[in-house]
XYZ file of N, CA and C in Angstrom:
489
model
N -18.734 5.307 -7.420
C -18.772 6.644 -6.840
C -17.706 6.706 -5.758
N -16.792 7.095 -5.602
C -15.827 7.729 -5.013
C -16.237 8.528 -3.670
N -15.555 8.923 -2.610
C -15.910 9.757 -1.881
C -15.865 11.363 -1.464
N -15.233 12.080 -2.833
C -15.129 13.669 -3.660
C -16.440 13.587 -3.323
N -17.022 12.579 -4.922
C -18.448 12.805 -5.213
C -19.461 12.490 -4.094
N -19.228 11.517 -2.851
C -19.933 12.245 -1.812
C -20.264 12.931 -1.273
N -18.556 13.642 -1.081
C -18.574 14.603 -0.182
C -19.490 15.688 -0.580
N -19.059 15.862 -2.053
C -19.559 17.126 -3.022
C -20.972 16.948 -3.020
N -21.470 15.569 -3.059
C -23.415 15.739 -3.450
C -23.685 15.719 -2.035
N -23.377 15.488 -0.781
C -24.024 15.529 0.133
C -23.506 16.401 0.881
N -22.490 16.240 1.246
C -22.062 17.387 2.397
C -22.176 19.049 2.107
N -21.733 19.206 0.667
C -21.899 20.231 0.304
C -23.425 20.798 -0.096
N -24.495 19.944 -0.420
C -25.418 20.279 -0.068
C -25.910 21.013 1.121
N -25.843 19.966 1.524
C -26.867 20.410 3.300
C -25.848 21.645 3.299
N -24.156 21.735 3.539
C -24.062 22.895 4.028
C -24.949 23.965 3.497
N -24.911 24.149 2.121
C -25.417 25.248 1.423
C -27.161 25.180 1.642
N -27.677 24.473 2.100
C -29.160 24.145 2.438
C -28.430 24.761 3.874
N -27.834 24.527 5.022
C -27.968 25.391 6.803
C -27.647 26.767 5.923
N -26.811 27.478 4.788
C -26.455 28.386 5.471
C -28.100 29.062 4.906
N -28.862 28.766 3.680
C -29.893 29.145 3.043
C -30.586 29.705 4.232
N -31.435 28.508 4.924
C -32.054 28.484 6.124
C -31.732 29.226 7.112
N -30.254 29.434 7.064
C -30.044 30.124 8.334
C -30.406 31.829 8.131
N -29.889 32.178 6.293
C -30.092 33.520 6.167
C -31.733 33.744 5.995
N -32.403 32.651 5.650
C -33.940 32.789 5.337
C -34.538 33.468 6.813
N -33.832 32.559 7.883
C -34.364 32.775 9.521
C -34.184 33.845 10.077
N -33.139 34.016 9.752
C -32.261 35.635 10.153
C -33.601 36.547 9.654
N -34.010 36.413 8.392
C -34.669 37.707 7.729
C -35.695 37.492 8.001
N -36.552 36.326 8.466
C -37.645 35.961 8.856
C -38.091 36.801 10.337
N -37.413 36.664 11.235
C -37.076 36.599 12.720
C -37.191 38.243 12.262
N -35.929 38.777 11.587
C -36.126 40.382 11.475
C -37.271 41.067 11.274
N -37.945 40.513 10.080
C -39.414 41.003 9.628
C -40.357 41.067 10.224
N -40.481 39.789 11.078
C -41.502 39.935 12.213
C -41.257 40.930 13.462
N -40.221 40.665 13.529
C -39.433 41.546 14.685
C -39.859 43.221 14.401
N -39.612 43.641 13.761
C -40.062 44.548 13.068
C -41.613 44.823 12.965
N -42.214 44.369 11.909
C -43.547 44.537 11.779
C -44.054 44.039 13.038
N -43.796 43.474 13.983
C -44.603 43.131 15.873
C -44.452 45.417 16.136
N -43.536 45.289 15.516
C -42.520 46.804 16.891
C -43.539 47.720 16.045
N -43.639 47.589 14.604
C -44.248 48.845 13.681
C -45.581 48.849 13.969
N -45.981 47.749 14.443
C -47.602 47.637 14.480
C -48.636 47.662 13.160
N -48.019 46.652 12.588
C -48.137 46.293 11.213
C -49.102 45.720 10.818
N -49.750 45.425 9.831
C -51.408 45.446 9.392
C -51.506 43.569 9.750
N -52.091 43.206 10.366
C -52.754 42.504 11.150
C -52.380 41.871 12.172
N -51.758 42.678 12.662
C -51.117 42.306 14.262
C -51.515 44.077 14.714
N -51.709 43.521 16.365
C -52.260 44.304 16.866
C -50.845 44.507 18.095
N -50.326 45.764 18.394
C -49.319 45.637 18.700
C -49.147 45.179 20.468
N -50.612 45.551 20.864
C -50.773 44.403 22.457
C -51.231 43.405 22.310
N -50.991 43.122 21.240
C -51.470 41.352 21.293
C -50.227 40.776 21.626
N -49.448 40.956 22.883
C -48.342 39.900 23.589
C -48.575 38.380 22.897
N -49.756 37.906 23.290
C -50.103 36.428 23.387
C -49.874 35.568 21.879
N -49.714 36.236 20.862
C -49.580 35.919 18.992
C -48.086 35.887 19.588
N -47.388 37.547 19.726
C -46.098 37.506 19.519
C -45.486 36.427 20.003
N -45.600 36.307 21.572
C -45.357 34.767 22.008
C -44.957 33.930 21.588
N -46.231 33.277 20.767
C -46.519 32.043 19.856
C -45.278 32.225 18.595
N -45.138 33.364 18.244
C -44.272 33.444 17.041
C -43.321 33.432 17.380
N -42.504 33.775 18.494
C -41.461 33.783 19.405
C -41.102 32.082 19.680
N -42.014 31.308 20.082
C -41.582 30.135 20.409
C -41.690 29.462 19.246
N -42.365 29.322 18.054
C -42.809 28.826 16.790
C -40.565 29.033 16.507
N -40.190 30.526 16.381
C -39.111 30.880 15.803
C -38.429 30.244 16.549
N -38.286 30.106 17.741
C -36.878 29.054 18.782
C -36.982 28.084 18.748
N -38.597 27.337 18.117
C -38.375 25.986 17.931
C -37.844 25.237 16.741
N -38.012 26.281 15.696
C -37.418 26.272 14.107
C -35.883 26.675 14.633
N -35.288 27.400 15.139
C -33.786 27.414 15.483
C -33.751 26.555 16.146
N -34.172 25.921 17.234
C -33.558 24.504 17.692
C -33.373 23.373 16.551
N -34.462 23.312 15.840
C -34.245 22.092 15.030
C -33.437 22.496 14.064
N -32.962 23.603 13.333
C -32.035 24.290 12.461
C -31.036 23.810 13.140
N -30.766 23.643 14.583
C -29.338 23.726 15.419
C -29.197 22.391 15.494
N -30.326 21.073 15.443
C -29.969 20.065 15.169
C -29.466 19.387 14.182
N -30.316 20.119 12.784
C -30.002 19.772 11.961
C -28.287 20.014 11.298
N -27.871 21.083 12.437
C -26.748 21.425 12.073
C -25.507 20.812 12.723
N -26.092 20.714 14.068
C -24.917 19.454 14.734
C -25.204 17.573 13.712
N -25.977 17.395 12.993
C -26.352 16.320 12.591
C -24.922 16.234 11.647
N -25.120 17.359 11.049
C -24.478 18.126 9.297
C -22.866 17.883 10.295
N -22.104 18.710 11.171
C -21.326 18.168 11.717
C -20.944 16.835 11.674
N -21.935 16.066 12.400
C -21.438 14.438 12.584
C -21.022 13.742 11.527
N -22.278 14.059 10.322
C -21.781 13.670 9.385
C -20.325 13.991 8.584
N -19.952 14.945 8.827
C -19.056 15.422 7.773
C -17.801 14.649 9.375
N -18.028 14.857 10.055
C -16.699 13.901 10.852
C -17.020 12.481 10.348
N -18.255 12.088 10.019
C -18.031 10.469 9.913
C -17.731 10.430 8.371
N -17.748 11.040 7.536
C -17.181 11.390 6.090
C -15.997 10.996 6.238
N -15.219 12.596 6.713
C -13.769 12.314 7.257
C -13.200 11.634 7.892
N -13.778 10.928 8.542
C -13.250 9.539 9.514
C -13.085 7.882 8.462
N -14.301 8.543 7.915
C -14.376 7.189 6.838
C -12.941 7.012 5.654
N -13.030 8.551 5.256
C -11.986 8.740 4.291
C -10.545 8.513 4.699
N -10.480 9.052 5.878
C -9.120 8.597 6.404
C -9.036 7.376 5.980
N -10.153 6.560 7.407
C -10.127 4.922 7.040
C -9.515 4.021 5.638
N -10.476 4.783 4.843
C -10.335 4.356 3.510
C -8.533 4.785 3.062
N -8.366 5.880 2.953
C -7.244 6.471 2.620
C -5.867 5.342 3.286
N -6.575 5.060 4.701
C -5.325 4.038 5.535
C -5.559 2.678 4.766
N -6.248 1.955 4.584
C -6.280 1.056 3.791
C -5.934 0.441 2.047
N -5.889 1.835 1.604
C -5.674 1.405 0.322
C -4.085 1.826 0.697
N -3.508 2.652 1.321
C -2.236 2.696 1.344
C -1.444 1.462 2.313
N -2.091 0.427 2.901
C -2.407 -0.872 3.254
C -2.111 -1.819 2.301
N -3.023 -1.424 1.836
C -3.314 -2.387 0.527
C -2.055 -2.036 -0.959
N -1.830 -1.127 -1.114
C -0.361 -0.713 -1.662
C 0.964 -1.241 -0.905
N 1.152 -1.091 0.177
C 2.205 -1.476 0.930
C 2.307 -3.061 0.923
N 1.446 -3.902 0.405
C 1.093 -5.468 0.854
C 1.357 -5.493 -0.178
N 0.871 -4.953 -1.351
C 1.534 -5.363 -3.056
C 2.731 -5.274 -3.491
N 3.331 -4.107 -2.799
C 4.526 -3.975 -3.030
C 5.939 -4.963 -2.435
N 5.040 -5.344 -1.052
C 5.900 -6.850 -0.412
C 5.775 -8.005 -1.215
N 4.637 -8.426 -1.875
C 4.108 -9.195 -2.530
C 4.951 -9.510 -3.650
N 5.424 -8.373 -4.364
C 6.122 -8.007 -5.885
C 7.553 -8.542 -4.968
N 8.206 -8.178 -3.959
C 9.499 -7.780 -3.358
C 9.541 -9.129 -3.382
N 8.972 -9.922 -2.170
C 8.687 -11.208 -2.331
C 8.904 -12.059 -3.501
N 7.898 -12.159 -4.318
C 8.075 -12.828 -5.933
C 9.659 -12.381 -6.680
N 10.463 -11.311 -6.514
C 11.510 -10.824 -7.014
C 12.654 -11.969 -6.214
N 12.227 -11.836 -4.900
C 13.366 -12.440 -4.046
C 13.139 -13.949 -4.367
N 12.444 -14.924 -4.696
C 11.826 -16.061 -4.995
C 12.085 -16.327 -6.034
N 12.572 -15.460 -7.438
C 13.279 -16.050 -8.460
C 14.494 -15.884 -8.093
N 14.677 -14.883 -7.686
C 15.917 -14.509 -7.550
C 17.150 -16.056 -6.466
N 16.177 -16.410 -5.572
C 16.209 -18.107 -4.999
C 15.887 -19.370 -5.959
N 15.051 -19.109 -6.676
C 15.056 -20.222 -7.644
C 16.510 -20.390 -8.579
N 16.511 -18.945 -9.031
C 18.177 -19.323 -9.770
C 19.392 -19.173 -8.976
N 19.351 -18.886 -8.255
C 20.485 -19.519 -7.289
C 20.561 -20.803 -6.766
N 19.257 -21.727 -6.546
C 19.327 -22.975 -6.387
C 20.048 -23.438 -7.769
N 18.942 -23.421 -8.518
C 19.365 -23.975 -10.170
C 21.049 -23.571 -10.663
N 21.630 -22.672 -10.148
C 22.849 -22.297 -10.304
C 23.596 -23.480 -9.765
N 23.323 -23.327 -8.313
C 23.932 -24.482 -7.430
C 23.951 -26.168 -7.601
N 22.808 -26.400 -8.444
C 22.725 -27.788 -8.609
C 23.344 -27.558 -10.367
N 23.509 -26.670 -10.965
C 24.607 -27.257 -11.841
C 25.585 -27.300 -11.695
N 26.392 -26.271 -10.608
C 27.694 -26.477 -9.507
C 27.935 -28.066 -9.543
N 27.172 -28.547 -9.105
C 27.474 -29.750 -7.893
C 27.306 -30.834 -8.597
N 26.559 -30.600 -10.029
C 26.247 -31.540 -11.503
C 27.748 -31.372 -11.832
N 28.007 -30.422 -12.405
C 29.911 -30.276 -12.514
C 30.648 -30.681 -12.286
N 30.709 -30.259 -10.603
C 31.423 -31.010 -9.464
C 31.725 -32.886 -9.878
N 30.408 -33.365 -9.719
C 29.841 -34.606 -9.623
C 30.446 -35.189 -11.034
N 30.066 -34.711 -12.104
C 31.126 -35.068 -13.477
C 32.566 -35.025 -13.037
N 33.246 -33.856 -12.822
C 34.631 -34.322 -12.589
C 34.854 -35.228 -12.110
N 34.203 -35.816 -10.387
C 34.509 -36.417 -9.890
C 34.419 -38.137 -10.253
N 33.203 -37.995 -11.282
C 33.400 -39.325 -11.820
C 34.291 -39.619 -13.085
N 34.612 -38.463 -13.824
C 35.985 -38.839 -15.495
C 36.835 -39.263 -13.868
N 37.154 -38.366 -13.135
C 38.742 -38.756 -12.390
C 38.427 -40.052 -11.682
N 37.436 -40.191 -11.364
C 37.727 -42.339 -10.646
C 37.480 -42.767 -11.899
N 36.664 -42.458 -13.427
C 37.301 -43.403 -14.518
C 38.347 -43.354 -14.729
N 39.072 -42.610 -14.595
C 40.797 -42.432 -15.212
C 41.170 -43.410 -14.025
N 40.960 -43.311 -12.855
C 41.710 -44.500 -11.965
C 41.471 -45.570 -11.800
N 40.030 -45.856 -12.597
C 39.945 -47.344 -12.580
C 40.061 -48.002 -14.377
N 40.314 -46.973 -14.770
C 41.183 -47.136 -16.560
C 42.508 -47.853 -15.835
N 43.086 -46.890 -14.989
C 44.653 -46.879 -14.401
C 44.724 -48.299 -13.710
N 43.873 -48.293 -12.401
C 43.834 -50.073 -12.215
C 43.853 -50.989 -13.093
N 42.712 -50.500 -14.177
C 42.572 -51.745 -15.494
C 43.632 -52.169 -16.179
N 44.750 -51.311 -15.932
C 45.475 -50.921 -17.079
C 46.452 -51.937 -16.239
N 47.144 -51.416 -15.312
C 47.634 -52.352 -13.935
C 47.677 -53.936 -13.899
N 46.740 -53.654 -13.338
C 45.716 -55.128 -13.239
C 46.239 -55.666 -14.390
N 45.740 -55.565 -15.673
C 46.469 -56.199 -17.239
C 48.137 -56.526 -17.169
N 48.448 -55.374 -16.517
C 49.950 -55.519 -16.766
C 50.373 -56.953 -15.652
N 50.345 -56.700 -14.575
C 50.104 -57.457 -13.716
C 50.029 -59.119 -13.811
N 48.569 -59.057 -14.827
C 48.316 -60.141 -14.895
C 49.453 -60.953 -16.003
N 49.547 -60.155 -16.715
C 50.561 -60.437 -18.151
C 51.567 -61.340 -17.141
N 52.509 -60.225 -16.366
C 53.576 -60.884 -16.020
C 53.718 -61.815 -14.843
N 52.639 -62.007 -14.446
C 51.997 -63.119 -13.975
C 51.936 -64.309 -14.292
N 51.888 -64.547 -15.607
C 51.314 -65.182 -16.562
C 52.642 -65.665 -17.137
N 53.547 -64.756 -17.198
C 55.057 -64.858 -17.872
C 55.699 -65.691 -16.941
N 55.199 -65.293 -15.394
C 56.565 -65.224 -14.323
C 56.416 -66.832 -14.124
N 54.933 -67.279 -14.221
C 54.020 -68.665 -13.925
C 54.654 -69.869 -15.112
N 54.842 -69.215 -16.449
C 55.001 -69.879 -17.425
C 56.968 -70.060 -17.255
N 57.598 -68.913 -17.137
C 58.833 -69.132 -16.882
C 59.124 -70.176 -15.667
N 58.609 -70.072 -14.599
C 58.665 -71.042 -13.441
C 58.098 -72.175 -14.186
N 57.529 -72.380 -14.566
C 56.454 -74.328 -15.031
C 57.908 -74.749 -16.315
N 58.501 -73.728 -16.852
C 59.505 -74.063 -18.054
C 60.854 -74.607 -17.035
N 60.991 -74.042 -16.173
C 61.988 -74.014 -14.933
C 61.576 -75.598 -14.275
N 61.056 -75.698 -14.438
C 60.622 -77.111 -13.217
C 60.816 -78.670 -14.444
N 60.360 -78.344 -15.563
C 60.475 -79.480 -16.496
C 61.888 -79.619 -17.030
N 62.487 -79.040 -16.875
C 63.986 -79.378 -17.367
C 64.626 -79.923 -16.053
């Protein structure tokens, strides 16, 4: 149940229950008012001491009509107070989902930029190792040559010494 259908089964009740009451009282209050003044069949029109009684009987039924109607007030402010409430919260609660979503967007959106970056630097890291194999191919290669004529220069000198 929603708070329409509050508003609608309760608030709109009672109103339509004060204004009933209020026009019932109105015509009530008149009639007597009247039949006291006409001297109407079983009231006696110096009987002060009845009218009285009906007089205060009627202001005490409008007082409590008047409570019941400041009550009908409160309520319908604590309705509307509630609904706001409510109204501020789910638009609360919308605004937090929508960071939530923004959030999760920005968080892949960081995941593949990491993952971007570490195949960068995987890349990087390959070149950098073919190019020190090529230079230690190049030493190897060196080194061999090196040793060869090493080997030549050692053997020509030892041929040099026996003659």
């Amino acid at each position: 149940m929603n708070i329409e259908d509050i508003y609608d089964k309760d608030i709109l009740r009672l109103q339509n229950f004060q204004n009933l009451v209020e026009g019932d009282l109105n015509k009530m209050k008149n009639d007597i008012a009247g039949a006291l003044n006409n001297g109407a069949v079983g009231f006696a029109k110096s009987d002060e001491r009845e009218s009285f009684e009906i007089e205060t009987k009627i202001y005490g039924i409008e007082d409590n009509l008047k409570k019941i109607i400041n009550r009908n007030k409160n309520n319908q402010n604590l309705y509307q107070n509630f609904r706001n409430d409510l109204n501020t919260a789910f638009g609360d609660i919308d605004e937090l989902k929508k960071e939530k979503q923004a959030n999760a967007i920005e968080i892949e959106h960081l995941k593949r930029y990491i993952s971007q970056l570490e195949v960068e630097k995987i890349e990087e890291n390959m070149v950098k190792i073919d190019g020190m194999g090529k230079i230690i191919s190049n030493l190897e290669s060196t080194v061999g040559k090196a040793s060869q004529k090493m080997r030549k220069f050692n053997k020509n000198s030892g041929d040099d010494e026996k003659v």
